[in-house]
Tab-separated table of C-alpha atoms in Angstrom:
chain	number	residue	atom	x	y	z
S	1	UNK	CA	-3.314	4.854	-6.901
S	2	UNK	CA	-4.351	8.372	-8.180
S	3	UNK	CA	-3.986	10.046	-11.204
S	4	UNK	CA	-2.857	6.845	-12.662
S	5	UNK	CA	-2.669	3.403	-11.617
S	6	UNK	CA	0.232	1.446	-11.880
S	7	UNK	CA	-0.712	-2.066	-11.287
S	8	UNK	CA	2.666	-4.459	-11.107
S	9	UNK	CA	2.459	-8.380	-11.627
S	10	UNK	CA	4.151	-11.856	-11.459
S	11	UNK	CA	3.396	-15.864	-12.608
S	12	UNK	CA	4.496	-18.959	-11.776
S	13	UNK	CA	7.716	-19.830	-9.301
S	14	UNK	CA	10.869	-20.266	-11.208
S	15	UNK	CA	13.215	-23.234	-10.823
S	16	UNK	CA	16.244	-21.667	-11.669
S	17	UNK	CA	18.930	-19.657	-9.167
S	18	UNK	CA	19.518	-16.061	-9.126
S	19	UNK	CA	17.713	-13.145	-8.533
S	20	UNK	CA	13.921	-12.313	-9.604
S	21	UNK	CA	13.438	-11.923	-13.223
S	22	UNK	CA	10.669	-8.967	-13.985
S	23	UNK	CA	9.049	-8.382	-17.417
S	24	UNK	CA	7.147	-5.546	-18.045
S	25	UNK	CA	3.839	-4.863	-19.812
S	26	UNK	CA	0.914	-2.380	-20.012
S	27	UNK	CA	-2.604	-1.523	-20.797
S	28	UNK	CA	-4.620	1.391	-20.451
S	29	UNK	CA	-7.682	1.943	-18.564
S	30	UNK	CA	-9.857	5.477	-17.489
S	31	UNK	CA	-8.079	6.988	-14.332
S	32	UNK	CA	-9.443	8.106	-10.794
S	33	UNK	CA	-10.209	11.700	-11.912
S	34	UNK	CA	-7.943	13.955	-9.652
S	35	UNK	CA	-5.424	13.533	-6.236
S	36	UNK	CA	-3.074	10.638	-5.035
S	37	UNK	CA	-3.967	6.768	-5.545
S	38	UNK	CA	-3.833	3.918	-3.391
S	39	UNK	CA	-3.624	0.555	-4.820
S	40	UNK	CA	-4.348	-3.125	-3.420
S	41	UNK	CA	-4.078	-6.309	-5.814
S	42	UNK	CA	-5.407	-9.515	-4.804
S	43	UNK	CA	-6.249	-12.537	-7.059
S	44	UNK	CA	-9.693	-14.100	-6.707
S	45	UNK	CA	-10.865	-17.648	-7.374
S	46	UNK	CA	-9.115	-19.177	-10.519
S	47	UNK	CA	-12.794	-18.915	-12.522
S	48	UNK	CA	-13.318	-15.551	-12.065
S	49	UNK	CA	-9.532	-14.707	-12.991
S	50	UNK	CA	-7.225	-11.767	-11.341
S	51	UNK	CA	-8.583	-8.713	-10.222
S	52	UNK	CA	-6.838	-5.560	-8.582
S	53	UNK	CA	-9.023	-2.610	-6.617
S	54	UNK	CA	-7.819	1.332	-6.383
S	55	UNK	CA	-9.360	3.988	-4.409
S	56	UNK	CA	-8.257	7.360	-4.774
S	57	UNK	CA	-8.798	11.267	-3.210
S	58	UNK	CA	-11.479	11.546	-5.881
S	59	UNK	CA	-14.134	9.439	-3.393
S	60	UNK	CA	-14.295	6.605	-5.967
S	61	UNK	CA	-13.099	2.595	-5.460
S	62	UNK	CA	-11.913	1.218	-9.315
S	63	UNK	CA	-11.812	-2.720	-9.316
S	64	UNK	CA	-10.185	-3.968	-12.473
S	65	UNK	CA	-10.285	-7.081	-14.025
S	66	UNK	CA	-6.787	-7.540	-15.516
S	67	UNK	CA	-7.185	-9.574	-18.534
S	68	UNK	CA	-5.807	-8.873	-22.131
S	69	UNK	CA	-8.365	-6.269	-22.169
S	70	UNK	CA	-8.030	-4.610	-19.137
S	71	UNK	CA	-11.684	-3.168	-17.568
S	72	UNK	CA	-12.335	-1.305	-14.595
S	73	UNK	CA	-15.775	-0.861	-12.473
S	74	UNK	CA	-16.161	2.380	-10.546
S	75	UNK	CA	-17.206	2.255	-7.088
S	76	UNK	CA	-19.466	5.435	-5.594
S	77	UNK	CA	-20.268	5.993	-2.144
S	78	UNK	CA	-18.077	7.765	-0.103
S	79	UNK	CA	-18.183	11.443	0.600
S	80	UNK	CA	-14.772	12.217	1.040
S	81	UNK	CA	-11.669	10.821	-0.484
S	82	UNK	CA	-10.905	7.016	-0.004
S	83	UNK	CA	-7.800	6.180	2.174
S	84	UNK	CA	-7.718	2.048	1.808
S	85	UNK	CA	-8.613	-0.575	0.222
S	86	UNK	CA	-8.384	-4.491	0.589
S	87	UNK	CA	-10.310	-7.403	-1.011
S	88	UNK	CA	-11.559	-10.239	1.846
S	89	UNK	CA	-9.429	-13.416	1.605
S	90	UNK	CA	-12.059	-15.059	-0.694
S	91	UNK	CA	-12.628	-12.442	-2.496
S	92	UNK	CA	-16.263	-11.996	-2.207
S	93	UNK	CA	-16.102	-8.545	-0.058
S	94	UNK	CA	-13.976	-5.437	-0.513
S	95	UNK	CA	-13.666	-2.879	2.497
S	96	UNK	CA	-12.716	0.680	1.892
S	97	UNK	CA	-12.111	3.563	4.581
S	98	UNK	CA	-12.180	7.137	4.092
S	99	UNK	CA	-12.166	10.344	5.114
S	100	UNK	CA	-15.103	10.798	5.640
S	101	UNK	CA	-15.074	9.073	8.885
S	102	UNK	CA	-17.016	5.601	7.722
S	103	UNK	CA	-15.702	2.398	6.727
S	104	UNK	CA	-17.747	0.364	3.826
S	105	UNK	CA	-18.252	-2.840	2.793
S	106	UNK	CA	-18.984	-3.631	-0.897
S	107	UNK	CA	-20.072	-6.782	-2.897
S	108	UNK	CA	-17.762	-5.978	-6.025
S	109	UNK	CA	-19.623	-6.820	-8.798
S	110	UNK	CA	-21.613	-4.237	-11.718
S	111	UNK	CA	-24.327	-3.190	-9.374
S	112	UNK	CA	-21.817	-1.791	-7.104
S	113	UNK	CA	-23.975	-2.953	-3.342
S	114	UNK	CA	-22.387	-1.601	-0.403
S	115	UNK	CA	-23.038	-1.310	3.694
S	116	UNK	CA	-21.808	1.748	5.753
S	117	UNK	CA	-19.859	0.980	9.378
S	118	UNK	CA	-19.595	4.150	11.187
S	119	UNK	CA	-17.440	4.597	14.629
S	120	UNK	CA	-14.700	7.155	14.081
S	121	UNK	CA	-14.615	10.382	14.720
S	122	UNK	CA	-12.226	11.566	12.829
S	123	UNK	CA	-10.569	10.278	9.389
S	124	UNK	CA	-10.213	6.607	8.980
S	125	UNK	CA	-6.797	5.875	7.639
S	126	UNK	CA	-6.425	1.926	6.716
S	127	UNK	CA	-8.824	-0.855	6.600
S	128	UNK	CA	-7.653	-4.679	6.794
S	129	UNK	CA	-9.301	-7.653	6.775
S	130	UNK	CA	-8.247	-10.649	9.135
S	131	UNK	CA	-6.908	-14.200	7.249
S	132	UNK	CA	-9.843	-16.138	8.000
S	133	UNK	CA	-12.312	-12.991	6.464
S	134	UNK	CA	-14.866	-12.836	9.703
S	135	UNK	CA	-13.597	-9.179	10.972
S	136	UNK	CA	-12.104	-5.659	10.172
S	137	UNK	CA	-10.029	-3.931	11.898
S	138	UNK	CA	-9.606	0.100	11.134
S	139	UNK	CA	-7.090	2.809	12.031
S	140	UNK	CA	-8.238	6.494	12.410
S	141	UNK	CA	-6.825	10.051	13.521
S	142	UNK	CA	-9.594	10.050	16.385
S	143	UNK	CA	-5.906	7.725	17.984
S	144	UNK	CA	-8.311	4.406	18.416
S	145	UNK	CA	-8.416	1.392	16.951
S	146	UNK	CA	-11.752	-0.315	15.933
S	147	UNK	CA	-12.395	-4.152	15.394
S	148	UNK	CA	-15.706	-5.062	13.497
S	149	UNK	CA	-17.466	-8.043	13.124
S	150	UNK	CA	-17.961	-8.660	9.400
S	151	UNK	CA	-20.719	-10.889	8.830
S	152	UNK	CA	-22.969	-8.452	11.416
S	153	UNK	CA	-21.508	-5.223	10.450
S	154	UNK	CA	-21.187	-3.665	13.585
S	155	UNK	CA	-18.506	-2.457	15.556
S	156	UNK	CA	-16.834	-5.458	18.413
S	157	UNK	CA	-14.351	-2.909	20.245
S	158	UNK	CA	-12.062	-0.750	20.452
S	159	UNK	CA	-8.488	-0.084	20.920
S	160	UNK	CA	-7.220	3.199	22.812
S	161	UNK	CA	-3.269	3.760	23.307
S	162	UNK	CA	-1.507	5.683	21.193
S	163	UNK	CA	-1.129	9.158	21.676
S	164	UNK	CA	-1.944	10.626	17.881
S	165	UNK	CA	-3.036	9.801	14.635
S	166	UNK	CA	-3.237	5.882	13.685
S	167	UNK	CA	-1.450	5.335	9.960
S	168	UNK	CA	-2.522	1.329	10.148
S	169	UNK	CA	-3.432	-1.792	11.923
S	170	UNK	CA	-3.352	-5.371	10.964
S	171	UNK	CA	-4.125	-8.933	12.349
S	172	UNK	CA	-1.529	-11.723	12.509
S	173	UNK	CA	-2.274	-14.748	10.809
S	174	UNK	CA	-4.334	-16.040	13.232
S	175	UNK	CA	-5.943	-13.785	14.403
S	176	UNK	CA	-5.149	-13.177	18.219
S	177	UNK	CA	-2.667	-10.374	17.170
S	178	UNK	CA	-3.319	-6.847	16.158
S	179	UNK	CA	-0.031	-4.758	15.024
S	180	UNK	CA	-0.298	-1.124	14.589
S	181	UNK	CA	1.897	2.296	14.208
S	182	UNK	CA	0.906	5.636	14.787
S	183	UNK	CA	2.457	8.902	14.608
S	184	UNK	CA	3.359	8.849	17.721
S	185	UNK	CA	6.710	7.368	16.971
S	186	UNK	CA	5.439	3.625	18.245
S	187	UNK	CA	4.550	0.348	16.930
S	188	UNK	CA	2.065	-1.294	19.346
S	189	UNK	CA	0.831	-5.420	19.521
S	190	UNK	CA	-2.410	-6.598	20.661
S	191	UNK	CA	-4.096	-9.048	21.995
S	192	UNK	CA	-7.543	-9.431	20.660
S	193	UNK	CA	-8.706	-11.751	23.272
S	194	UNK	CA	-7.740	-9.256	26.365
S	195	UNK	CA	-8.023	-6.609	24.393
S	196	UNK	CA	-4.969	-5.381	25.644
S	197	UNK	CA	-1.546	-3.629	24.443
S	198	UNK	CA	1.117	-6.327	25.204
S	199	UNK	CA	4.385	-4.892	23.120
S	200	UNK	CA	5.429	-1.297	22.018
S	201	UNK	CA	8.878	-0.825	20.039
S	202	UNK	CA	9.563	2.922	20.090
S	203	UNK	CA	11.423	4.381	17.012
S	204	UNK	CA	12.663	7.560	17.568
S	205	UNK	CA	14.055	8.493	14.431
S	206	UNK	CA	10.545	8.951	12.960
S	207	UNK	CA	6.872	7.228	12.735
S	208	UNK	CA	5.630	4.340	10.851
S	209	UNK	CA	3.716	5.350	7.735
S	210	UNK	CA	2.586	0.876	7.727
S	211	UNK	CA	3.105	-1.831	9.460
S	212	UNK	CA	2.146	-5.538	8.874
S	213	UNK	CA	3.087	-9.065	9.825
S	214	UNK	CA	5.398	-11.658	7.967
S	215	UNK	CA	3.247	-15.032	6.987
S	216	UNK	CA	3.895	-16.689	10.151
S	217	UNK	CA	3.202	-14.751	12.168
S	218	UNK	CA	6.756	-14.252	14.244
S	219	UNK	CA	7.598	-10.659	12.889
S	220	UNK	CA	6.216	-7.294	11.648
S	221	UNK	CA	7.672	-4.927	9.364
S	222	UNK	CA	7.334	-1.709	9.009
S	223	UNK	CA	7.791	1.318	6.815
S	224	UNK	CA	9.325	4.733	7.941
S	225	UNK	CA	9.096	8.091	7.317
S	226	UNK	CA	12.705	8.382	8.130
S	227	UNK	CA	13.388	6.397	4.639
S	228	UNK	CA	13.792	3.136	7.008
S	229	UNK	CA	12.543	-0.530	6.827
S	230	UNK	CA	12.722	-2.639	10.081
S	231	UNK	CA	11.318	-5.886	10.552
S	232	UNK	CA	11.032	-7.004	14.350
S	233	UNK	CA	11.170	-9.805	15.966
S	234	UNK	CA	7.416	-9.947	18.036
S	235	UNK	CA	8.472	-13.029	20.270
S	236	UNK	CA	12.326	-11.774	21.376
S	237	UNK	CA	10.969	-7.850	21.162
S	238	UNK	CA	13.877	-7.306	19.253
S	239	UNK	CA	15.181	-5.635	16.285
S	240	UNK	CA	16.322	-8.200	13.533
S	241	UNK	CA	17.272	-6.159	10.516
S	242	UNK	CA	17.265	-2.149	9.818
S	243	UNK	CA	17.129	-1.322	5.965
S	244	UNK	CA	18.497	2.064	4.271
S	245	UNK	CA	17.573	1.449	0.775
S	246	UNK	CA	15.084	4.429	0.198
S	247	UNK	CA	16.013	8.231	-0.424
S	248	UNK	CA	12.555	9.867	0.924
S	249	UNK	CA	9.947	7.723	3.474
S	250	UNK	CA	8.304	4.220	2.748
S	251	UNK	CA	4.794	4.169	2.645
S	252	UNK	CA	4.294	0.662	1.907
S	253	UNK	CA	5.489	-3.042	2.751
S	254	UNK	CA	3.810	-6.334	1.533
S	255	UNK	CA	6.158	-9.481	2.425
S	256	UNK	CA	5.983	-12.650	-0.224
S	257	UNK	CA	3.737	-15.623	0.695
S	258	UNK	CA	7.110	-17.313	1.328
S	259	UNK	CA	8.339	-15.297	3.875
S	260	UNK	CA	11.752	-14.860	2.144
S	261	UNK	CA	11.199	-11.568	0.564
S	262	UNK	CA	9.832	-7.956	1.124
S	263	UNK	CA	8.717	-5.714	-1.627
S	264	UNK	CA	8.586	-1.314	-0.437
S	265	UNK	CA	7.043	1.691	-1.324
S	266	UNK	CA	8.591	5.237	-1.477
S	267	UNK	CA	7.815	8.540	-1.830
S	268	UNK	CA	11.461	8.639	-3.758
S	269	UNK	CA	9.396	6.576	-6.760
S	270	UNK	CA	10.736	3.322	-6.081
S	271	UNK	CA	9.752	-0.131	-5.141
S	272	UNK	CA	12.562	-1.820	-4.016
S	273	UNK	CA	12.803	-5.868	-3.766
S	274	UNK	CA	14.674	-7.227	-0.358
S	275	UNK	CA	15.797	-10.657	0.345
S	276	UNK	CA	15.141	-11.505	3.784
S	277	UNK	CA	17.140	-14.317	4.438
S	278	UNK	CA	20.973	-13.036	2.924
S	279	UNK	CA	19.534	-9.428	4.394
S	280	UNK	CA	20.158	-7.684	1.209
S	281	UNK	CA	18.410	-5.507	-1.667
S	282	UNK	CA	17.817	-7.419	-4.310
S	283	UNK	CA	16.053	-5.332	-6.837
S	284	UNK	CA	14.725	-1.820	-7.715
S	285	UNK	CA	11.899	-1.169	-9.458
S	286	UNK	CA	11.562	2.271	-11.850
S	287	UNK	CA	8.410	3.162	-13.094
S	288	UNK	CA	6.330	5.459	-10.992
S	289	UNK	CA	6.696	8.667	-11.664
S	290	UNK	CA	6.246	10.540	-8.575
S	291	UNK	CA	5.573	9.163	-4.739
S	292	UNK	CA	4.560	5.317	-4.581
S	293	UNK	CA	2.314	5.291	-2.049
S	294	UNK	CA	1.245	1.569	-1.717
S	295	UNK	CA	2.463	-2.231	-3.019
S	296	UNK	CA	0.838	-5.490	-2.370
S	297	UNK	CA	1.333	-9.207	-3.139
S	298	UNK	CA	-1.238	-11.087	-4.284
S	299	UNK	CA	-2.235	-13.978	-2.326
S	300	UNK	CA	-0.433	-17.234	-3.967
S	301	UNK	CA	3.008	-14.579	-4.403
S	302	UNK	CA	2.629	-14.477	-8.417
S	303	UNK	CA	1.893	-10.883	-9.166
S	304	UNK	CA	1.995	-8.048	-7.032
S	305	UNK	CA	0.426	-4.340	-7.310
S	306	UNK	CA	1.536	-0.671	-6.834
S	307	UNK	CA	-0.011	2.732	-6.426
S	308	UNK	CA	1.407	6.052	-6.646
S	309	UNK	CA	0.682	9.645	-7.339
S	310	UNK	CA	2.049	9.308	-10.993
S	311	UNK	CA	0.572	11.674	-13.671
S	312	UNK	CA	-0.075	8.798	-16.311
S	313	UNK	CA	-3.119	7.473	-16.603
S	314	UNK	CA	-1.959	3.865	-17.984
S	315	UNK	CA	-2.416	0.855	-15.490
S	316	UNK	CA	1.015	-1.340	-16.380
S	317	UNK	CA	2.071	-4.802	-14.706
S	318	UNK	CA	5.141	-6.651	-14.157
S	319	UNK	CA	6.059	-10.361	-13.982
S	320	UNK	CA	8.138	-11.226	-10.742
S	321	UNK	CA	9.157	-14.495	-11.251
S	322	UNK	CA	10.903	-16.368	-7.689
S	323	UNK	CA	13.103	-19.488	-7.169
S	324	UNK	CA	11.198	-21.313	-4.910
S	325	UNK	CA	12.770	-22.174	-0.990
S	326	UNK	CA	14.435	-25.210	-1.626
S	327	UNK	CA	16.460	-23.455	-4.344
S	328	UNK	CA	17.196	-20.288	-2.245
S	329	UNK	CA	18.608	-22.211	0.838
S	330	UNK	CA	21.095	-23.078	-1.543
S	331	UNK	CA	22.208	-20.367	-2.974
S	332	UNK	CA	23.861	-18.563	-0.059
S	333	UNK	CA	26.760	-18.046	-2.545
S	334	UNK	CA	25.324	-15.839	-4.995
S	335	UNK	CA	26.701	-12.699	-5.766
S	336	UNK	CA	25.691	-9.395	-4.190
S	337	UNK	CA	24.400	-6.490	-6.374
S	338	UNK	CA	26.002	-3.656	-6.496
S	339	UNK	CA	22.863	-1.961	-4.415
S	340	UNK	CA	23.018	-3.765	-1.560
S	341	UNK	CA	26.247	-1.874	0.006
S	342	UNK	CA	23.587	-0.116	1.692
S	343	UNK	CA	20.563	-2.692	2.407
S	344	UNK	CA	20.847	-4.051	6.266
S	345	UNK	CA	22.310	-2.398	9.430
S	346	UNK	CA	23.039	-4.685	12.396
S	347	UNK	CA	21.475	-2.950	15.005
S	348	UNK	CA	23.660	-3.635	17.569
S	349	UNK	CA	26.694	-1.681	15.600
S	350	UNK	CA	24.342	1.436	14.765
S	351	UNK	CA	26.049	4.927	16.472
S	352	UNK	CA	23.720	7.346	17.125
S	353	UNK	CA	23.263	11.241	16.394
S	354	UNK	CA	22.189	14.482	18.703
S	355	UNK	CA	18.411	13.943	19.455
S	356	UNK	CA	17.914	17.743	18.189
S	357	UNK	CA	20.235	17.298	14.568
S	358	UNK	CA	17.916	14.342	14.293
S	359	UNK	CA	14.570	15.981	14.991
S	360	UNK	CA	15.893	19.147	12.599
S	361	UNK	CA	16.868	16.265	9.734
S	362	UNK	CA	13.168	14.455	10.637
S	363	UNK	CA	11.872	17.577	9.928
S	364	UNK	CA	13.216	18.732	6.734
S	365	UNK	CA	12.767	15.102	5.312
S	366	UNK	CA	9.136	15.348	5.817
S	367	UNK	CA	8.964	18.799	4.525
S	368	UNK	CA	10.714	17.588	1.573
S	369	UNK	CA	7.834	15.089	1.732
S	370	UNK	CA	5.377	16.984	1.634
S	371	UNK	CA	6.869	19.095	-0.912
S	372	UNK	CA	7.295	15.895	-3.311
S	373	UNK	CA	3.697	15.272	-2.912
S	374	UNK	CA	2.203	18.880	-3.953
S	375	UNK	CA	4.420	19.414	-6.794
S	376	UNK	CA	2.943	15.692	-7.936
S	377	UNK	CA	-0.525	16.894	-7.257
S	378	UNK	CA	0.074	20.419	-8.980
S	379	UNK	CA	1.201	18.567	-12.352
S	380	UNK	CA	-1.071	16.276	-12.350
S	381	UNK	CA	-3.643	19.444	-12.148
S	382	UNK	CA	-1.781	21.231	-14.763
S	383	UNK	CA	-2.142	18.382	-17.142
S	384	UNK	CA	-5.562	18.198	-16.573
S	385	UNK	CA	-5.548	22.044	-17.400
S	386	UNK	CA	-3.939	21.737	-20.963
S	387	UNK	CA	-6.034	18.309	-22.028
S	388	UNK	CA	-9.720	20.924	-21.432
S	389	UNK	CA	-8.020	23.936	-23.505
S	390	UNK	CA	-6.820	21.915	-26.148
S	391	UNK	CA	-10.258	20.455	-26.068
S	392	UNK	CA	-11.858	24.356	-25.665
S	393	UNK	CA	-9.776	24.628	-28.845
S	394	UNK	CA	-11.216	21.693	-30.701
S	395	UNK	CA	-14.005	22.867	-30.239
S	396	UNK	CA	-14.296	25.995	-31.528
S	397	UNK	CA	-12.268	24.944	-34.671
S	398	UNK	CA	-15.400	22.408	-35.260
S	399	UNK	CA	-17.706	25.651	-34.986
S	400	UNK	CA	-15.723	27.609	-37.169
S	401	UNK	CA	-15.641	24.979	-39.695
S	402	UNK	CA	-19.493	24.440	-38.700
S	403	UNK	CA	-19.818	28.059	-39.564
S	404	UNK	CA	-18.089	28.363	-42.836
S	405	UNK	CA	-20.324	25.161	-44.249
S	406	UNK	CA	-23.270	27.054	-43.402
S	407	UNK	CA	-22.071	29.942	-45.379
């Protein structure tokens, strides 16, 4: 998150049919001090309760602990602003990246410990732990790909393919898969025991801002910058399902511990809900006020968090409440909302445009991404601009008034 940090949550599976029911709530906590914010929940052992990190252009991680009174530890270390963020799968570790070319590990507790891994050359753009917590993996603009080994903090290998800047890389479930996108328009799968590029699905129509896997493994997701969510199918190497439910790109994905469900990220200020299984959009989600740049689930599926580029400085959550598989695989009759007109594309009916109306429309959307983003940033600034004068102002009322008493 940035300026603010929207954190979004969810209990307990319901028993009943229909679609998701969300409640919303809110507490306040001190914000990242300037730029755009990047969010990841996760929930920690039961004892220690649910926790959320942020990291944000202003170099600092923020871990809160979201209880009825809502705290937050800052995090200082990096030199340059902090592009990632992900707790380790028992919670015990957090790994940031940054642009400042060095990925860190950090025990996140009050004292704050952390160890430096340096490798890139350039920018490191995601960080992401694999499921069974031994090794990172990082993305940079230096185009490579690094794997580390967690519990000696060093580098294992590297990964050289793509052709520009890497947005993200993740492991599969198991481990022996690495999925990535770049900005090269491709979305590349690895083997980690070859080390070895054995897939590439080319998108033409724009890059992947994220990618990640589904819980077993079988597909990836990922989000566009040409407002699109795909989710591919890694063992036919074929497109399943093609979403159009966003008006600007998706920066984010994080699929449900069940599989059945996909929660996105858009610069448009949305988070959008889609059911995997009927191939519809469920559910959109209003409350960021500018881009939302990230969205996670936490691990057991009860609360998930967002991050965006709001102006606010108020971290809120949400309740997401599920019917659980059983339920769902019979309720194939349940009415569609009036949203999903749009949701899912069969790929095989798709008719395609001129490559160079496409590339001028590719460019203007990103433009107009861009555009979103700086006018964000520039509020957010001005804000910041008004809340010191009217406390210049404050302040010299309190000396006049100072002044007069001495009189």
């Amino acid at each position: 998150m940035g300026g603010s940090k929207d954190v979004v949550l969810a209990p307990r599976m319901n028993s009943g049919l229909g679609r998701p029911r969300l409640e919303r709530g809110g507490f306040d906590g001190p914000p990242h001090r300037s730029g755009s914010c990047r969010c990841r929940g996760a929930p920690l052992r039961p004892a220690h309760g649910l926790r959320a990190a942020t990291s944000s252009l202003d170099r600092f991680l923020m871990v809160w602990k979201l209880k009825t009174q809502c705290r937050a530890y800052k995090f200082v270390g990096h030199a340059e602003a902090v592009t990632s963020v992900q707790f380790s799968p028992d919670g015990q570790l957090l790994a940031s990246a940054s642009q400042d070319r060095t990925v860190r590990l950090w025990i996140p507790c009050i004292h704050g410990e952390s160890s430096v891994l340096k490798g890139h050359t350039a920018s490191v753009r995601s960080v992401s732990f694999s499921h069974d917590g031994h090794f990172l993996v990082s993305a940079s603009n230096d185009k490579s790909i690094k794997i580390w080994s967690v519990r000696h903090q060093r580098l294992s290998f590297s990964l050289f393919q793509h052709t520009h800047w890497v947005r993200c890389a993740k492991f599969s479930p198991d481990g022996r898969l690495i999925a990535s996108c770049s900005e090269d328009k491709s979305v590349k799968i690895w083997d980690t025991r070859n080390k070895t590029c054995i897939d590439s699905f080319l998108d033409y129509g724009g890059f992947a801002n994220f990618v990640d896997f589904n819980p077993s493994g079988t597909c990836i997701a990922s989000a566009g910058s040409n407002h699109t969510v795909k989710l591919w199918d890694i063992r036919m190497n074929k497109l399943l399902q093609h979403y159009k439910v966003h008006r600007a790109g998706v920066n984010c994905v994080s699929f449900h511990p069940s599989g059945n469900y996909l929660i996105t990220a858009s610069t448009d200020g949305t988070l959008k809900i889609l059911d995997l299984l009927e191939g519809r959009l469920i559910y959109t989600l209003h409350g960021h006020k500018g881009p939302v740049l990230s969205v996670a689930f936490s691990k057991g599926g009860e609360k998930f968090a967002s991050g965006g580029a709001d102006t606010q400085d108020d971290v809120s959550s949400e309740d997401l409440q599920y019917p659980p598989a059983s339920d769902l695989a019979t309720s194939s009759k349940r009415k569609s909302e009036n949203e999903s007109e749009s949701a899912v594309h069969n790929v095989d009916k798709q008719t395609g445009i001129s490559s160079s109306l496409g590339n001028a429309l590719e460019h203007i959307v990103e433009q107009l991404d861009v555009l979103t983003l700086t006018i964000s940033i520039l509020e957010q600034r001005l804000t910041l601009t008004e809340d010191k004068l009217k406390e210049c102002l404050e302040n010299q009322q309190k000396m006049l008034l100072q002044g007069r008493q001495e009189e």
